[in-house]
């Protein structure tokens, strides 16, 4: 509490020095359950710049007198704060920079009162900055709490899935520590077990532990969930919740329905012209929304006597990741009709795509250029120009 004498001293100081100036709004509106920032900047006599100081925010109920102010925030000793404000208030800036802006978390209706700021250097150099700021509290969902999640996502059993999620929140919570929680439930019931919890994985449902993670950074507003090694029982409803330390929490909707289907994905193999003795690149790709430890792995099965090398790359377009494996080899005519297989593997499922090799040979002569398959190559005599010309006509 602070007495009337302090107020009279402040009024006297207004007339003595123009260096005591404050900039605060007369009114601020906050949403119940959200947070609010009361902007505040102050100046003071230059000779006090090196002095230590105490910043205090007071709240006064309308029916109370000036002698019964309640402390909403105290920069040095939080025990002076009214119990219901303790752990809910803080400054957004630094008093040394003239920033006295107050943040109040988890706004309640009883917070709707006048507020003002006071600086104390010592008993002779203290000042109340007026006018008061009237805080209004409205009921209803703040427009700052917004979520972007799909209503439905389909995953294949044994693979992995990403549930895209982006969220926003009141700007006054930007620097506040937070935790993210994903819930899963089978039906529209009030309770739901935890699928993923950023702060303590022991709270997660045992069958989800070590299978779930976030794909992005919550500080960037990315709350996308990845579930690895999808099971049939994973089908159901999912939603995300943000929990700010010493602040509000919020559930983001709509709920996402996860469907689980049979594993049917196969990699795609892009054939290339295969010529005996000539180096060729054969590509194999698979698309997914997952990466990391549960990402698909592409491997090749080739004829044992085909020399070759493999290079793997990953590219991203939106939430889709394309895994590509390129097999480089030099085939010969004896590999005509043999097969190459590209296999995609997840932890518990796999599939493959097979390519039958059609190996061609090419003879070059100053007068013409002919391409033929293995049988034609074996029958042709490149020194017999007349015969080659006849076969060329028949071939084309």
CSV table of N, CA and C in Angstrom, one decimal, residues 256-324:
chain,number,residue,atom,x,y,z
A,256,UNK,N,-8.7,-32.9,-36.1
A,256,UNK,CA,-8.3,-33.6,-37.3
A,256,UNK,C,-8.6,-35.1,-37.1
A,257,UNK,N,-9.4,-35.6,-38.1
A,257,UNK,CA,-9.7,-37.0,-38.2
A,257,UNK,C,-8.6,-37.7,-39.0
A,258,UNK,N,-7.9,-38.7,-38.3
A,258,UNK,CA,-6.9,-39.5,-39.0
A,258,UNK,C,-7.5,-40.8,-39.4
A,259,UNK,N,-7.4,-41.1,-40.7
A,259,UNK,CA,-7.8,-42.4,-41.2
A,259,UNK,C,-6.6,-43.2,-41.5
A,260,UNK,N,-6.6,-44.5,-41.3
A,260,UNK,CA,-5.5,-45.4,-41.5
A,260,UNK,C,-5.9,-46.5,-42.6
A,261,UNK,N,-5.2,-46.6,-43.7
A,261,UNK,CA,-5.5,-47.5,-44.8
A,261,UNK,C,-4.4,-48.6,-44.9
A,262,UNK,N,-4.6,-49.5,-45.8
A,262,UNK,CA,-3.6,-50.5,-46.1
A,262,UNK,C,-2.4,-49.9,-46.7
A,263,UNK,N,-1.2,-50.5,-46.6
A,263,UNK,CA,0.0,-50.0,-47.2
A,263,UNK,C,0.0,-50.4,-48.7
A,264,UNK,N,-0.1,-49.4,-49.6
A,264,UNK,CA,-0.2,-49.7,-51.0
A,264,UNK,C,0.9,-48.9,-51.8
A,265,UNK,N,1.6,-48.1,-51.1
A,265,UNK,CA,2.6,-47.2,-51.9
A,265,UNK,C,3.6,-48.0,-52.5
A,266,UNK,N,4.0,-47.6,-53.7
A,266,UNK,CA,5.1,-48.2,-54.5
A,266,UNK,C,6.0,-47.1,-55.0
A,267,UNK,N,7.3,-47.3,-55.0
A,267,UNK,CA,8.1,-46.3,-55.6
A,267,UNK,C,7.9,-46.2,-57.1
A,268,UNK,N,8.2,-45.0,-57.7
A,268,UNK,CA,8.1,-44.8,-59.1
A,268,UNK,C,9.5,-44.9,-59.7
A,269,UNK,N,9.6,-45.7,-60.8
A,269,UNK,CA,10.9,-45.9,-61.5
A,269,UNK,C,10.8,-45.2,-62.8
A,270,UNK,N,11.7,-44.3,-63.2
A,270,UNK,CA,11.7,-43.6,-64.4
A,270,UNK,C,12.7,-44.3,-65.4
A,271,UNK,N,12.2,-45.0,-66.4
A,271,UNK,CA,13.1,-45.7,-67.3
A,271,UNK,C,13.9,-44.7,-68.2
A,272,UNK,N,15.0,-45.1,-68.6
A,272,UNK,CA,15.9,-44.3,-69.5
A,272,UNK,C,16.3,-45.2,-70.7
A,273,UNK,N,16.7,-44.6,-71.8
A,273,UNK,CA,17.3,-45.4,-72.9
A,273,UNK,C,18.5,-46.1,-72.4
A,274,UNK,N,18.5,-47.4,-72.6
A,274,UNK,CA,19.6,-48.2,-72.1
A,274,UNK,C,20.4,-48.8,-73.3
A,275,UNK,N,21.6,-48.4,-73.4
A,275,UNK,CA,22.5,-48.8,-74.6
A,275,UNK,C,23.7,-49.5,-74.0
A,276,UNK,N,24.0,-50.6,-74.7
A,276,UNK,CA,25.1,-51.4,-74.2
A,276,UNK,C,26.4,-50.6,-74.2
A,277,UNK,N,27.1,-50.7,-73.1
A,277,UNK,CA,28.4,-50.1,-72.9
A,277,UNK,C,28.3,-48.6,-72.6
A,278,UNK,N,27.1,-48.0,-72.5
A,278,UNK,CA,27.0,-46.6,-72.2
A,278,UNK,C,26.4,-46.3,-70.8
A,279,UNK,N,27.0,-45.4,-70.1
A,279,UNK,CA,26.6,-45.1,-68.8
A,279,UNK,C,25.1,-44.6,-68.8
A,280,UNK,N,24.3,-45.0,-67.8
A,280,UNK,CA,22.9,-44.6,-67.8
A,280,UNK,C,22.5,-44.3,-66.3
A,281,UNK,N,21.6,-43.4,-66.1
A,281,UNK,CA,21.1,-43.1,-64.8
A,281,UNK,C,19.6,-43.5,-64.8
A,282,UNK,N,19.2,-44.3,-63.8
A,282,UNK,CA,17.8,-44.7,-63.6
A,282,UNK,C,17.4,-44.2,-62.3
A,283,UNK,N,16.3,-43.4,-62.3
A,283,UNK,CA,15.8,-42.8,-61.1
A,283,UNK,C,14.6,-43.5,-60.4
A,284,UNK,N,14.5,-43.5,-59.1
A,284,UNK,CA,13.4,-44.1,-58.3
A,284,UNK,C,13.0,-43.1,-57.3
A,285,UNK,N,11.7,-42.8,-57.1
A,285,UNK,CA,11.2,-41.8,-56.2
A,285,UNK,C,10.1,-42.3,-55.4
A,286,UNK,N,9.9,-41.7,-54.2
A,286,UNK,CA,8.7,-41.9,-53.4
A,286,UNK,C,8.4,-40.6,-52.7
A,287,UNK,N,7.1,-40.2,-52.5
A,287,UNK,CA,6.7,-39.0,-51.9
A,287,UNK,C,6.1,-39.3,-50.5
A,288,UNK,N,6.4,-38.5,-49.5
A,288,UNK,CA,5.9,-38.6,-48.2
A,288,UNK,C,5.9,-37.3,-47.5
A,289,UNK,N,5.3,-37.2,-46.3
A,289,UNK,CA,5.3,-36.0,-45.5
A,289,UNK,C,6.2,-36.1,-44.3
A,290,UNK,N,7.0,-37.2,-44.2
A,290,UNK,CA,7.8,-37.5,-43.0
A,290,UNK,C,9.3,-37.5,-43.4
A,291,UNK,N,10.1,-37.2,-42.4
A,291,UNK,CA,11.5,-37.3,-42.5
A,291,UNK,C,12.1,-37.8,-41.2
A,292,UNK,N,13.4,-37.8,-41.1
A,292,UNK,CA,14.0,-38.3,-39.9
A,292,UNK,C,14.2,-39.8,-39.8
A,293,UNK,N,14.1,-40.3,-38.6
A,293,UNK,CA,14.3,-41.7,-38.3
A,293,UNK,C,13.3,-42.6,-39.0
A,294,UNK,N,12.1,-42.1,-39.2
A,294,UNK,CA,11.1,-43.0,-39.8
A,294,UNK,C,10.9,-42.7,-41.3
A,295,UNK,N,11.8,-42.0,-41.9
A,295,UNK,CA,11.7,-41.7,-43.3
A,295,UNK,C,11.9,-42.9,-44.2
A,296,UNK,N,11.3,-43.0,-45.3
A,296,UNK,CA,11.4,-44.2,-46.2
A,296,UNK,C,12.9,-44.3,-46.7
A,297,UNK,N,13.3,-45.5,-46.9
A,297,UNK,CA,14.6,-45.8,-47.4
A,297,UNK,C,14.5,-46.5,-48.7
A,298,UNK,N,15.2,-46.0,-49.8
A,298,UNK,CA,15.2,-46.6,-51.1
A,298,UNK,C,16.4,-47.4,-51.3
A,299,UNK,N,16.2,-48.6,-51.8
A,299,UNK,CA,17.4,-49.5,-52.1
A,299,UNK,C,17.2,-50.1,-53.5
A,300,UNK,N,18.2,-50.6,-54.1
A,300,UNK,CA,18.2,-51.2,-55.4
A,300,UNK,C,18.6,-52.7,-55.4
A,301,UNK,N,17.9,-53.5,-56.2
A,301,UNK,CA,18.3,-54.9,-56.5
A,301,UNK,C,18.7,-54.9,-57.9
A,302,UNK,N,20.0,-55.2,-58.2
A,302,UNK,CA,20.4,-55.2,-59.6
A,302,UNK,C,21.1,-56.6,-59.9
A,303,UNK,N,21.3,-56.9,-61.2
A,303,UNK,CA,22.1,-58.1,-61.6
A,303,UNK,C,23.4,-58.0,-61.0
A,304,UNK,N,23.9,-59.1,-60.4
A,304,UNK,CA,25.2,-59.0,-59.6
A,304,UNK,C,26.4,-58.6,-60.4
A,305,UNK,N,26.4,-58.8,-61.7
A,305,UNK,CA,27.6,-58.4,-62.5
A,305,UNK,C,27.4,-57.0,-63.2
A,306,UNK,N,26.5,-56.2,-62.7
A,306,UNK,CA,26.3,-54.9,-63.3
A,306,UNK,C,27.1,-53.9,-62.4
A,307,UNK,N,28.1,-53.3,-62.8
A,307,UNK,CA,28.8,-52.3,-62.0
A,307,UNK,C,28.0,-51.0,-61.9
A,308,UNK,N,27.8,-50.5,-60.7
A,308,UNK,CA,27.0,-49.3,-60.6
A,308,UNK,C,27.2,-48.6,-59.3
A,309,UNK,N,26.6,-47.4,-59.2
A,309,UNK,CA,26.7,-46.6,-57.9
A,309,UNK,C,25.4,-45.9,-57.7
A,310,UNK,N,25.1,-45.6,-56.4
A,310,UNK,CA,23.8,-45.0,-56.0
A,310,UNK,C,24.0,-43.7,-55.3
A,311,UNK,N,23.2,-42.7,-55.7
A,311,UNK,CA,23.1,-41.4,-55.0
A,311,UNK,C,21.7,-41.1,-54.6
A,312,UNK,N,21.5,-40.6,-53.3
A,312,UNK,CA,20.2,-40.3,-52.8
A,312,UNK,C,20.1,-38.8,-52.4
A,313,UNK,N,18.9,-38.3,-52.7
A,313,UNK,CA,18.6,-36.9,-52.4
A,313,UNK,C,17.2,-36.8,-51.9
A,314,UNK,N,16.9,-35.6,-51.2
A,314,UNK,CA,15.6,-35.3,-50.7
A,314,UNK,C,15.2,-33.9,-51.1
A,315,UNK,N,14.1,-33.7,-51.7
A,315,UNK,CA,13.6,-32.3,-52.0
A,315,UNK,C,12.3,-32.1,-51.3
A,316,UNK,N,11.9,-30.8,-51.1
A,316,UNK,CA,10.7,-30.5,-50.4
A,316,UNK,C,9.9,-29.5,-51.2
A,317,UNK,N,8.6,-29.7,-51.3
A,317,UNK,CA,7.6,-28.8,-51.9
A,317,UNK,C,6.4,-28.7,-51.0
A,318,UNK,N,6.3,-27.6,-50.2
A,318,UNK,CA,5.3,-27.5,-49.2
A,318,UNK,C,5.6,-28.5,-48.1
A,319,UNK,N,4.6,-29.4,-47.7
A,319,UNK,CA,4.8,-30.4,-46.7
A,319,UNK,C,5.2,-31.7,-47.3
A,320,UNK,N,5.3,-31.8,-48.6
A,320,UNK,CA,5.6,-33.0,-49.3
A,320,UNK,C,7.1,-33.1,-49.5
A,321,UNK,N,7.7,-34.3,-49.1
A,321,UNK,CA,9.1,-34.6,-49.3
A,321,UNK,C,9.2,-35.6,-50.4
A,322,UNK,N,10.1,-35.4,-51.3
A,322,UNK,CA,10.3,-36.4,-52.4
A,322,UNK,C,11.7,-37.0,-52.2
A,323,UNK,N,11.7,-38.3,-51.9
A,323,UNK,CA,13.0,-39.1,-51.8
A,323,UNK,C,13.3,-39.7,-53.1
A,324,UNK,N,14.6,-39.4,-53.6
A,324,UNK,CA,15.0,-39.9,-54.9
A,324,UNK,C,16.3,-40.7,-54.8
